[in-house]
Tab-separated table of C-alpha atoms in Angstrom:
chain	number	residue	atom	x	y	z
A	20	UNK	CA	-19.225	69.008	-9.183
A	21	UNK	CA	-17.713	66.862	-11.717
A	22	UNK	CA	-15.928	64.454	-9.171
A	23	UNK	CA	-19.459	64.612	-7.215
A	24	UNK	CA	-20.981	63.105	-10.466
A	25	UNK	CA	-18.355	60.680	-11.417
A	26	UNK	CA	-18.059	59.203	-7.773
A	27	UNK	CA	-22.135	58.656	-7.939
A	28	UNK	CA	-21.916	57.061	-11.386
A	29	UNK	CA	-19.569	54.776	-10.230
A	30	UNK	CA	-21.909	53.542	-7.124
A	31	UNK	CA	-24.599	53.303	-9.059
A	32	UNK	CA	-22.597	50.935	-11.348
A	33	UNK	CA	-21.453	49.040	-8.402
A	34	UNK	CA	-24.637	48.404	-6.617
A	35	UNK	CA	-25.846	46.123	-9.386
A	36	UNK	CA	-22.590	43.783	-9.369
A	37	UNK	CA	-22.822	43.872	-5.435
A	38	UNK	CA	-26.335	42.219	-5.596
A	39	UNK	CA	-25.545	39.343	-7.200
A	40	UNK	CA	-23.569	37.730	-4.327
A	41	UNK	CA	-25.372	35.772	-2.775
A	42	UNK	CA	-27.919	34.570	-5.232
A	43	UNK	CA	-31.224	34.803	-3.704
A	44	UNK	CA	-32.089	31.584	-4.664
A	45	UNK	CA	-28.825	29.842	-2.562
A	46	UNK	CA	-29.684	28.285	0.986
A	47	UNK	CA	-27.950	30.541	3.138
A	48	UNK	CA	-26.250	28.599	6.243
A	49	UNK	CA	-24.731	30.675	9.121
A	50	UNK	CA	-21.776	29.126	11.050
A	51	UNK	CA	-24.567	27.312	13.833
A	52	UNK	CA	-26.468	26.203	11.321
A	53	UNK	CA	-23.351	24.620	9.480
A	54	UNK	CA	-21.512	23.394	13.050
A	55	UNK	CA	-24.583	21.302	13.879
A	56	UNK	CA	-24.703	20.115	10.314
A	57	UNK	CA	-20.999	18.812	10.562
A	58	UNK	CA	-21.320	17.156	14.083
A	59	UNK	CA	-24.688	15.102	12.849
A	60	UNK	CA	-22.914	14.086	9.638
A	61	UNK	CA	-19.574	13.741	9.667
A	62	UNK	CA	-17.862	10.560	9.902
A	63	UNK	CA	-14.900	10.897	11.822
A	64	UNK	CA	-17.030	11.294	14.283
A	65	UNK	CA	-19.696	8.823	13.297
A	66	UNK	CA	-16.867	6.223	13.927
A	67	UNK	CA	-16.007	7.902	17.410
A	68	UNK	CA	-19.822	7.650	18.411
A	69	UNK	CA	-19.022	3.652	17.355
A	70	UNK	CA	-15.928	3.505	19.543
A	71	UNK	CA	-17.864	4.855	22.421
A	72	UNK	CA	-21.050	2.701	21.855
A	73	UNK	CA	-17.814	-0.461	22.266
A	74	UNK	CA	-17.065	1.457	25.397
A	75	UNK	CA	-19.998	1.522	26.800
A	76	UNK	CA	-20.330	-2.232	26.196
A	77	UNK	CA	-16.916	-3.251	27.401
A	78	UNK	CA	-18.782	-1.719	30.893
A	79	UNK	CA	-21.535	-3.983	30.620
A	80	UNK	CA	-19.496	-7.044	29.974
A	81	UNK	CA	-17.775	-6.292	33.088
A	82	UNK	CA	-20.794	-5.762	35.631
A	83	UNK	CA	-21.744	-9.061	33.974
A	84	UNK	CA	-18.563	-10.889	34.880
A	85	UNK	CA	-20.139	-10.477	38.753
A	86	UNK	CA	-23.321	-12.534	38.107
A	87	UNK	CA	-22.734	-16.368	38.203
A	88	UNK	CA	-23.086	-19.413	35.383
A	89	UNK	CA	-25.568	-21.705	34.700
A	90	UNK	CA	-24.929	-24.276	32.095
A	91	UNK	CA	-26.699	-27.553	31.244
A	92	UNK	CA	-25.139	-30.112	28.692
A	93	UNK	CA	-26.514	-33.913	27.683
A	94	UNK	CA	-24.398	-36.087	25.653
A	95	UNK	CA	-25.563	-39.717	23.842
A	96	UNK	CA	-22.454	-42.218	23.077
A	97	UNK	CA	-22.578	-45.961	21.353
A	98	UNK	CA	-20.041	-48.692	21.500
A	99	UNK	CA	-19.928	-51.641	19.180
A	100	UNK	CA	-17.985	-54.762	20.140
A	101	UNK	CA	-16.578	-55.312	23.322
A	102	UNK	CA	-18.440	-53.748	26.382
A	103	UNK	CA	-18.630	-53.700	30.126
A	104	UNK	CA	-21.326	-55.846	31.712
A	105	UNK	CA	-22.417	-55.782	35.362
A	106	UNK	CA	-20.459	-58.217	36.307
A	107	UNK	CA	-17.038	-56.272	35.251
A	108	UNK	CA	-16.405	-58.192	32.176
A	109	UNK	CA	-16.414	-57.675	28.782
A	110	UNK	CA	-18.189	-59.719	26.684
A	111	UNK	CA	-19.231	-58.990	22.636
A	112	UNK	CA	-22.299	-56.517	23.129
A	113	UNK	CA	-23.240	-53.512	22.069
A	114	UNK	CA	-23.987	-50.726	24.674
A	115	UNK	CA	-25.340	-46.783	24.665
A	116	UNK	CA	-24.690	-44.201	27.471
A	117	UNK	CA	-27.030	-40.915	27.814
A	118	UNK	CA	-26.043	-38.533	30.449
A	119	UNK	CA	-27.235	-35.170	31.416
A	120	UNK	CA	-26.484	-32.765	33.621
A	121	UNK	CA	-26.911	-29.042	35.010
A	122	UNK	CA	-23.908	-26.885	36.478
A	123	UNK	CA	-23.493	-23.575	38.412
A	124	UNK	CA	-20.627	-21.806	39.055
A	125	UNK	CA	-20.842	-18.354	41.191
A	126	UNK	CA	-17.291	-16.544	41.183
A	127	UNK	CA	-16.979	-15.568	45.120
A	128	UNK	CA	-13.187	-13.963	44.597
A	129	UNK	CA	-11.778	-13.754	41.514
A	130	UNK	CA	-8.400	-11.535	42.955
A	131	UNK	CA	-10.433	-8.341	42.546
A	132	UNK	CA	-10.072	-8.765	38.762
A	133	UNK	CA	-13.312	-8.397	38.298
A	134	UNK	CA	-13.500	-5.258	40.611
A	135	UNK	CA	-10.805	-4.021	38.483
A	136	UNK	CA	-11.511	-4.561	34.829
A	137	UNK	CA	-14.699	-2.359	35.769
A	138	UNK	CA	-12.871	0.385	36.415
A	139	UNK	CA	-10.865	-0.250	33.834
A	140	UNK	CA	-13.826	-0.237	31.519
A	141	UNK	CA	-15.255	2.983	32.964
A	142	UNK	CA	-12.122	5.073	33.229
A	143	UNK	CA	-12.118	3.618	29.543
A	144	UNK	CA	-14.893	5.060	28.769
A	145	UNK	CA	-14.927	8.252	30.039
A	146	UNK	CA	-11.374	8.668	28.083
A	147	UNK	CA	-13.085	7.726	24.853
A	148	UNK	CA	-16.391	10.151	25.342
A	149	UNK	CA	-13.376	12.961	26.296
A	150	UNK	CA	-11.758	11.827	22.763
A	151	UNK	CA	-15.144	12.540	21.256
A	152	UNK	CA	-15.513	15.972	22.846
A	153	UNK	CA	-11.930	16.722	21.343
A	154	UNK	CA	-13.241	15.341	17.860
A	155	UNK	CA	-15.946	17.430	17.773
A	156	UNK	CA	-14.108	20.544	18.954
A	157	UNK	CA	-11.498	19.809	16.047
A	158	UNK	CA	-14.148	19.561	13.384
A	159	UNK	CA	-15.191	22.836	14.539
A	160	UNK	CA	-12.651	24.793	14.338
A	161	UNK	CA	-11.909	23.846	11.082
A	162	UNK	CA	-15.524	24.563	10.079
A	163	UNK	CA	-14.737	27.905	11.484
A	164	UNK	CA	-11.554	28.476	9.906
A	165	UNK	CA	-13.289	27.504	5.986
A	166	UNK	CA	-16.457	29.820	6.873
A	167	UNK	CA	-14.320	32.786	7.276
A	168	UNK	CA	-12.280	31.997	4.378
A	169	UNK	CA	-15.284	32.001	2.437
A	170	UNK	CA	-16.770	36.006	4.252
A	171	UNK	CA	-12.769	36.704	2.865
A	172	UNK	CA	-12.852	35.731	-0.640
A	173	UNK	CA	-16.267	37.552	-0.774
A	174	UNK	CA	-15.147	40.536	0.097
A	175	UNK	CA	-12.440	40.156	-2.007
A	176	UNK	CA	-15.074	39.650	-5.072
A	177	UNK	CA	-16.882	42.428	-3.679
A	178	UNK	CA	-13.603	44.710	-3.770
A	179	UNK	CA	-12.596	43.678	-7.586
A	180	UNK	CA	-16.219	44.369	-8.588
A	181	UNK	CA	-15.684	48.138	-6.686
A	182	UNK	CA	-12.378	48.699	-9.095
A	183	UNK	CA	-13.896	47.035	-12.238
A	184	UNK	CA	-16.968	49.327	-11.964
A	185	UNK	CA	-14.343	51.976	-11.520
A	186	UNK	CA	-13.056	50.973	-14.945
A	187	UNK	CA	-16.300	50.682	-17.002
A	188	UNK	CA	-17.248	54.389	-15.967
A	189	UNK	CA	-13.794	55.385	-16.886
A	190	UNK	CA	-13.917	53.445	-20.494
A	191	UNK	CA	-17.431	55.197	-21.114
A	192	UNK	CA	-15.990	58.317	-19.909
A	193	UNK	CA	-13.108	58.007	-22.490
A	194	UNK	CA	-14.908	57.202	-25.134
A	195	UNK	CA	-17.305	60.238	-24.889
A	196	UNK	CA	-14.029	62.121	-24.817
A	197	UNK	CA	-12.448	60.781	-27.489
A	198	UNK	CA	-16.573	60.899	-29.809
A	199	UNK	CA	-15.486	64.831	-28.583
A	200	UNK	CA	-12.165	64.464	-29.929
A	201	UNK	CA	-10.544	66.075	-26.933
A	202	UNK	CA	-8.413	62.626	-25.877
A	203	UNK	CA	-6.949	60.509	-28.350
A	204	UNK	CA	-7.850	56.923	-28.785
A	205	UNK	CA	-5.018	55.700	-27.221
A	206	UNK	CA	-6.313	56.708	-23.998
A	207	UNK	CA	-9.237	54.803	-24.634
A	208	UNK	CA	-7.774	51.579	-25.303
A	209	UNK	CA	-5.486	52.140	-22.145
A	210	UNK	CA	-9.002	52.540	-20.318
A	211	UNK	CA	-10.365	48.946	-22.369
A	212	UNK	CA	-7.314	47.440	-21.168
A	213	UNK	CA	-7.126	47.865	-17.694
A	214	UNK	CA	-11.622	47.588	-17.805
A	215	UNK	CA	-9.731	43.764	-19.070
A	216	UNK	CA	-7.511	43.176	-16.271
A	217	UNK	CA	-10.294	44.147	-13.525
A	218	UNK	CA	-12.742	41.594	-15.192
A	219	UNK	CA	-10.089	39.302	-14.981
A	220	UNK	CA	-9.682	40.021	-11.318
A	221	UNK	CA	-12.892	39.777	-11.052
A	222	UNK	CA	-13.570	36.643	-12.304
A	223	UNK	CA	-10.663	35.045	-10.522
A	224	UNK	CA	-12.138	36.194	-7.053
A	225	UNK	CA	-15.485	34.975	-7.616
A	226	UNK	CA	-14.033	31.727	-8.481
A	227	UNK	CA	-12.066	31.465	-5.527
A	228	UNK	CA	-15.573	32.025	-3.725
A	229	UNK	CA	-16.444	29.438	-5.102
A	230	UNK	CA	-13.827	27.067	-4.748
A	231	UNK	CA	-13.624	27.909	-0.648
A	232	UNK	CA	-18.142	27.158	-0.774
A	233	UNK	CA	-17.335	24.065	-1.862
A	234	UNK	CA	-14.672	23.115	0.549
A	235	UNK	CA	-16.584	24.463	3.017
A	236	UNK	CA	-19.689	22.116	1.341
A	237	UNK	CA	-16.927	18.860	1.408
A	238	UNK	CA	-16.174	19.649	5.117
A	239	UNK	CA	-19.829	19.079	6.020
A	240	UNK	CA	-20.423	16.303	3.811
A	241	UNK	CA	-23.215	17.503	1.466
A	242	UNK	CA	-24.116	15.739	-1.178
A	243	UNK	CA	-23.878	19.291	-3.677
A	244	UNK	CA	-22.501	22.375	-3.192
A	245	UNK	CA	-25.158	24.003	-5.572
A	246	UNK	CA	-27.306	26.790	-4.267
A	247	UNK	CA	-25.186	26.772	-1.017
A	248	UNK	CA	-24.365	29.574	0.688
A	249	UNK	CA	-23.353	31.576	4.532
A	250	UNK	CA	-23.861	34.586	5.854
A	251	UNK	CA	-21.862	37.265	7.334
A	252	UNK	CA	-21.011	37.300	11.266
A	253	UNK	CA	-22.224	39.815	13.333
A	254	UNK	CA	-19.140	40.571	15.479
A	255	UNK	CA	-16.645	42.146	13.214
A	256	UNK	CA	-14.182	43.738	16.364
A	257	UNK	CA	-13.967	40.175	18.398
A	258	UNK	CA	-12.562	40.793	21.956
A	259	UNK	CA	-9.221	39.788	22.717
A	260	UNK	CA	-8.488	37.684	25.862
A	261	UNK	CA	-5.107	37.509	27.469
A	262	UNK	CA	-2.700	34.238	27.142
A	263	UNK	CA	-2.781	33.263	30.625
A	264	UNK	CA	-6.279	33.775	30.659
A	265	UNK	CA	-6.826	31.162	27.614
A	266	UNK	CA	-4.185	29.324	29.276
A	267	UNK	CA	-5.725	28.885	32.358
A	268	UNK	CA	-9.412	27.956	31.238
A	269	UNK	CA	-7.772	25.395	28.531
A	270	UNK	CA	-5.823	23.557	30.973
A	271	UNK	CA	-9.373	23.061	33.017
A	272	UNK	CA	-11.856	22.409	29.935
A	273	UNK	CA	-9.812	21.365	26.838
A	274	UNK	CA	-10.997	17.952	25.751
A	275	UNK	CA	-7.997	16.976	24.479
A	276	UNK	CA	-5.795	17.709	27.137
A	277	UNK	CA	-8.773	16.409	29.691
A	278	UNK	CA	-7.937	12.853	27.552
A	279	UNK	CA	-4.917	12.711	27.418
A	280	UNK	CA	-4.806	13.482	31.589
A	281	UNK	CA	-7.268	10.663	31.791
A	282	UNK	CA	-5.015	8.138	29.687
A	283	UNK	CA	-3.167	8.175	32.565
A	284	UNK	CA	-5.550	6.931	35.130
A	285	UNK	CA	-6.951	4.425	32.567
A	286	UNK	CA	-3.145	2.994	32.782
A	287	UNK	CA	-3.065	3.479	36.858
A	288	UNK	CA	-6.355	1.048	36.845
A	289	UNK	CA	-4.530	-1.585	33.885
A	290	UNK	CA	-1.998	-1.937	36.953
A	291	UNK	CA	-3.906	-2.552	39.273
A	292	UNK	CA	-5.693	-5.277	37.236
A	293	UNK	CA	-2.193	-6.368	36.241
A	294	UNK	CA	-1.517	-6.655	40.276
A	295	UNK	CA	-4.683	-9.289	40.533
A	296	UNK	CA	-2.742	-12.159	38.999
A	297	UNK	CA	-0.800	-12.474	42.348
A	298	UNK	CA	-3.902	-13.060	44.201
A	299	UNK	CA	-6.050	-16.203	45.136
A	300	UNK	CA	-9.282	-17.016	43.265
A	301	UNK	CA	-12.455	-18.674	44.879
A	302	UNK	CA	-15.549	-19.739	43.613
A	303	UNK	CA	-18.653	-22.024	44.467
A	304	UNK	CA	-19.513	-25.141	42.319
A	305	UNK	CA	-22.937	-26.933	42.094
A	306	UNK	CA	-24.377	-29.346	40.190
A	307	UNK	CA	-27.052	-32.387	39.630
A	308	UNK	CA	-27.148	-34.522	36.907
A	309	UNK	CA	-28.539	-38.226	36.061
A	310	UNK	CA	-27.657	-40.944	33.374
A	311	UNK	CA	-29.011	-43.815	31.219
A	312	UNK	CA	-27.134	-46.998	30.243
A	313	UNK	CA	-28.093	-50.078	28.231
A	314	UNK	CA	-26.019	-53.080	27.061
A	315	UNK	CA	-27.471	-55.501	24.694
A	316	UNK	CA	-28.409	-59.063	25.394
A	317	UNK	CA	-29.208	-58.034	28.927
A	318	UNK	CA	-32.096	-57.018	30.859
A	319	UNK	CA	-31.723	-53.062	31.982
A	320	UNK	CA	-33.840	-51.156	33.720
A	321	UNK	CA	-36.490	-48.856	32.668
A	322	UNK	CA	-35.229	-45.177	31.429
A	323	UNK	CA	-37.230	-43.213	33.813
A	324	UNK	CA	-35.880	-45.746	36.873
A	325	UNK	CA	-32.568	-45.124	36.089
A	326	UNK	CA	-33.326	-41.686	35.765
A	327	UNK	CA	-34.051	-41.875	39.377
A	328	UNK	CA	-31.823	-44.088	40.365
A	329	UNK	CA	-28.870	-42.504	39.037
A	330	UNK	CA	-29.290	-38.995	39.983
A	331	UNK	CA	-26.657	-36.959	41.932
A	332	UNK	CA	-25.784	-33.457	42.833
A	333	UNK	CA	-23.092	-31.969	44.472
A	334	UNK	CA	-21.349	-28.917	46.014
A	335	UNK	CA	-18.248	-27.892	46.253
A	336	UNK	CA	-15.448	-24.467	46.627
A	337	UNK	CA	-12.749	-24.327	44.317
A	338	UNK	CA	-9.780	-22.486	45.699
A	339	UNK	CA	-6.706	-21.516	43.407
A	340	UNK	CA	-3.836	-19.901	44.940
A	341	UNK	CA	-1.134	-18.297	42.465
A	342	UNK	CA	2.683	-19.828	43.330
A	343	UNK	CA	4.355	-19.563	39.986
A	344	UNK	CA	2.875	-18.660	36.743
A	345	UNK	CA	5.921	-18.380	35.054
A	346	UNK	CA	6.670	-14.164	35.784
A	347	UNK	CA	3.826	-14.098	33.874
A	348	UNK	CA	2.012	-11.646	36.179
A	349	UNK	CA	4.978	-9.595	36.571
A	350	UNK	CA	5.476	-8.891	32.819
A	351	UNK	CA	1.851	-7.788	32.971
A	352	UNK	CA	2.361	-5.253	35.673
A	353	UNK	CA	5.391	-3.898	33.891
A	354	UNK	CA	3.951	-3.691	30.577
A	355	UNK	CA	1.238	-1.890	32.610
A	356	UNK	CA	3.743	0.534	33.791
A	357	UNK	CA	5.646	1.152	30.930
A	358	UNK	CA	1.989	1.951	29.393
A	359	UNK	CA	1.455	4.447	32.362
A	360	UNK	CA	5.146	6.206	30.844
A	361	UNK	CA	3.308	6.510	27.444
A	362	UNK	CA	0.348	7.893	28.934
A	363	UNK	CA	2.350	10.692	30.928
A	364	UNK	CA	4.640	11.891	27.794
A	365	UNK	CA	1.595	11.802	25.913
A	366	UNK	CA	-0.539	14.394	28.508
A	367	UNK	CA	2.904	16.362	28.498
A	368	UNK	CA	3.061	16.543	24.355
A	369	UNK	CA	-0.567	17.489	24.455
A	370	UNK	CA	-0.297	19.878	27.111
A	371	UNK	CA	2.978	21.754	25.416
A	372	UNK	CA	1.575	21.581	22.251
A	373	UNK	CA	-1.635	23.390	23.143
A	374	UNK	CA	0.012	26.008	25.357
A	375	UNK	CA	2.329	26.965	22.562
A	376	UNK	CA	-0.567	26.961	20.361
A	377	UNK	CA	-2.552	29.451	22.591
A	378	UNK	CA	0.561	31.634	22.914
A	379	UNK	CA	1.514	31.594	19.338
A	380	UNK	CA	-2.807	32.353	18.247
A	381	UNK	CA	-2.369	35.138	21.030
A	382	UNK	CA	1.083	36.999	19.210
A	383	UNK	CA	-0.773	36.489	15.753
A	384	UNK	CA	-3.915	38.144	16.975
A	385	UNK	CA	-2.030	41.076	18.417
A	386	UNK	CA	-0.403	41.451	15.178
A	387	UNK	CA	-3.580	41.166	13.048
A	388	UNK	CA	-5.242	43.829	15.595
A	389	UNK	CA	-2.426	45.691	15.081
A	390	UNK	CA	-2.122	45.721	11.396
A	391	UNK	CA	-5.946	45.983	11.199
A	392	UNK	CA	-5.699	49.278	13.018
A	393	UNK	CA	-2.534	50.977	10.817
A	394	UNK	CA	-4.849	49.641	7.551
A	395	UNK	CA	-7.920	51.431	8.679
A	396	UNK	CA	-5.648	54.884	8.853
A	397	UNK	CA	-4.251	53.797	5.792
A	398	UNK	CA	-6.745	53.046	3.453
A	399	UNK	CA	-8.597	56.308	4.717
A	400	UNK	CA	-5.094	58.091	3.793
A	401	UNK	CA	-5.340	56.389	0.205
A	402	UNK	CA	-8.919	56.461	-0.415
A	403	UNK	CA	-8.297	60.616	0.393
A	404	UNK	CA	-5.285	60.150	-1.989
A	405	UNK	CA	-7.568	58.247	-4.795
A	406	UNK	CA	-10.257	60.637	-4.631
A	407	UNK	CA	-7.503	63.798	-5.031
A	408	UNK	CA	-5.772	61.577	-8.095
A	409	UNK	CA	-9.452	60.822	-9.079
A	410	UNK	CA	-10.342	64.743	-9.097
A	411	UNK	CA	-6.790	65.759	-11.030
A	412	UNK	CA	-7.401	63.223	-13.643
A	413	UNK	CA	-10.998	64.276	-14.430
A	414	UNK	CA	-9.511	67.923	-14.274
A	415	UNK	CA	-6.657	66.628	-16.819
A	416	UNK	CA	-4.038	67.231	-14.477
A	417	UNK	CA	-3.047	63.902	-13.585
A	418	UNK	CA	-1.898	61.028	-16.462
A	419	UNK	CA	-4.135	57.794	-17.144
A	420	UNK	CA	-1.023	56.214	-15.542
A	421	UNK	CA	-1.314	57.812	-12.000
A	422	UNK	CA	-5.090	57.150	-12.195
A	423	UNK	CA	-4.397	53.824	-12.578
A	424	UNK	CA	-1.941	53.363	-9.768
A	425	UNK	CA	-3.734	55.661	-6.933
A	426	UNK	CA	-6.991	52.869	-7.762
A	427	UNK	CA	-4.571	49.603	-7.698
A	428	UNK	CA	-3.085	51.157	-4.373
A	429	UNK	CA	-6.900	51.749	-3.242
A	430	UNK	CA	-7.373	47.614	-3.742
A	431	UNK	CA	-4.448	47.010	-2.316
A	432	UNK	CA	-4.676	48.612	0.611
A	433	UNK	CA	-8.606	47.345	1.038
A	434	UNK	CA	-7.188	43.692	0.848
A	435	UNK	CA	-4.421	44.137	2.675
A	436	UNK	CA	-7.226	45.770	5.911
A	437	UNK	CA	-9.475	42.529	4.671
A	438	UNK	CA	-6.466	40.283	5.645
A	439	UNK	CA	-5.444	41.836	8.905
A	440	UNK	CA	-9.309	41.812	9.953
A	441	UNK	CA	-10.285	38.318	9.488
A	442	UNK	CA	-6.818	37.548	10.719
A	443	UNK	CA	-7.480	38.874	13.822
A	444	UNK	CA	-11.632	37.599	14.030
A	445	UNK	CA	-9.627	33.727	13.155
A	446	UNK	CA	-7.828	34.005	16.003
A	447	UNK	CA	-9.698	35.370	18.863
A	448	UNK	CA	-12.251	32.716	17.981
A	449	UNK	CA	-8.967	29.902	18.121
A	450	UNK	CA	-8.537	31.605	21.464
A	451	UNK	CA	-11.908	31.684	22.497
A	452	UNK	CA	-12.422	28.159	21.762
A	453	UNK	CA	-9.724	27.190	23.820
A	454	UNK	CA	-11.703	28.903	26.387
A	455	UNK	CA	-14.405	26.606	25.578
A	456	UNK	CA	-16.364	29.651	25.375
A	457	UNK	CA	-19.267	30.127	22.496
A	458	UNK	CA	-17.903	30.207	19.287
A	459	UNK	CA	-20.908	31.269	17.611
């Protein structure tokens, strides 16, 4: 009956600590709710959104280069002196000139460039929206990472409360004993001391809750950290997928692999724009125009009658056929080439570099699982062990010292099942998310 009692005074000093995490006045987010926060705000990818907007515009520009050009220009010149007269000469006068004219230009074959540079801009494009994706899936997995570090250090916190409410029934415990004079004092202040260390403990883990809210509060970009909080997930025994499986869906849907992939047809279309330089150009000129002219001392006509008079238009094809340009084409295509190189090494880096990521997330997750699973049986072993020690030393048949360790060995073992198990929840959702599966 006594252990009965003592085990119930101990939970009901507990339950009190336990409340006050979370305050009830904090904003609790859960990991949606902090995801979508991150992806509105953040501004990595802010300036992606930017890069794309360019993207989308380099597109435009290049539809654009299809549709032809209109200009119109007028010009006004005066000569003092010496000018030309109508009879050839030049005699002391002065003399103005107004022209003006309208001109059209329609590209009919521009080598394909234009073809070209479009799907250049698109392919473009579509690599920097797949760049975005990968961005975004970045920020959050490291959104997921911080949230469970922050469910860890709380259950940390909620652990050291458990062992320092173990040691304030044990200090009032003592010092009814020693009011009884059937302990001496010295037990007591053993009892004080250690009540010391678990505060200590205590406070250190509810700091480092705090410190992990507010990284977690940086990574989203909020302005304050104050009265910010998240709450627990609801799948605490994640399911484990196999490598090739993860392997297999990330090589289909991972957006940074799908980029990289796509860098390389980007630099298959800068060749083939590269190529156009080699090939003939036409287009179709048109234009009308009319001028004014007066030379002093002279009688000239009328501006509206030479307006008439001297008005023209014309039509024309311009034709440009490439001979030599210096091997300036030819550096272009292999510059082009030795881009497409780049582009492959890069989609092989990317692609090794994820697979051994998968495979390596895979090995640690089996390992958390399997550590989880040997620290359930073991901390049932030591809690049994604890509650024996626990039942000895209220009995007097067990030393203040061996109380002491059987409860450290009780935290111990609780962290060290806290550790495997969010180990093992970290990295099926790493896996998962290679998947492109929910992560929420």
């Amino acid at each position: 009956m006594k252990i009965i009692r003592y085990t119930r005074a101990i939970v009901c000093t507990a339950l009190p600590m336990c409340a006050m995490a979370p305050e009830a006045s904090a904003e609790v987010w859960t990991l949606d709710s902090c995801v979508n926060y991150a992806v509105d705000h953040n501004i990595t990818l802010r300036q992606q959104q930017l890069r794309t907007a360019s993207g989308e515009l380099d597109v435009t520009s290049a539809k654009d280069a299809f549709l032809p050009t209109l200009s119109a220009s007028a010009s006004e010149s005066f000569s003092f002196g010496r000018g030309l007269t109508t009879d050839n000469t030049y005699v002391d006068r002065n003399t103005s000139n107004f022209q003006w004219g309208v001109n059209l230009n329609v590209p009919l074959f521009q080598g394909l460039e234009n073809v070209r540079r479009l799907k250049v801009a698109k392919s473009t494009l579509e690599q920097t929206l797949l760049e975005y994706e990968a961005a975004k899936d970045d920020l959050t997995l490291n959104i997921i990472t911080q949230y469970l570090q922050v469910l860890y250090s709380r259950e940390v916190e909620a652990a050291s409360r458990s062992q320092l409410a173990y040691s304030e029934y044990e200090v009032e415990r003592q010092e009814s004993l020693v009011n009884a004079g059937k302990v001496p004092e010295a037990d007591l202040l053993d009892a004080q001391a250690q009540r010391a260390r678990d505060r200590q403990q205590l406070v250190a883990s509810t700091a480092d809750v705090t410190t992990q809210l507010i990284t977690l509060a940086n990574l989203l970009q909020l302005p304050s950290a104050d009265d910010f909080d998240v709450a627990p997930l609801g799948d605490s025994s994640p399911l484990l997928p196999s490598a090739e499986t993860v392997i297999t869906d990330a090589s289909a849907r991972n957006s940074a692999l799908l980029a990289a992939r796509q860098g390389i047809r980007v630099a298959d279309d800068n060749i083939s724009l590269a190529k156009s330089g080699w090939l003939p150009r036409l287009s179709f000129t048109a234009g009308t125009g009319s001028s004014y002219y007066t030379v002093g001392g002279m009688h000239n006509e009328s501006f509206g009658a030479q307006m008439r008079h001297n008005f023209s238009t014309y039509l024309g094809f311009q034709l440009s056929v490439p001979i030599f340009d210096a091997f300036s084409t030819r550096n272009n295509v292999r510059r082009a080439r030795l881009q497409r190189l780049e582009a492959e090494l890069e989609a092989d880096r990317q692609e090794s570099e994820l697979f051994k990521t998968i495979r390596l997330a895979h090995t640690q997750a089996v390992g958390a699982r399997e550590k989880y699973l040997a620290s359930e049986e073991t901390l049932e072993k030591t809690r049994m062990s604890f509650i024996a020690t626990q039942e000895k030393y209220s009995l007097g048949r067990a030393t203040p010292y061996e109380f002491e360790q059987a409860k450290t060995n009780l935290f111990q073992t609780e962290i060290t099942r806290l550790q495997a198990r969010y180990e093992y929840i970290l990295r099926c959702r790493i896996l998962r998310f290679y998947q492109k599966e929910p992560l929420l």
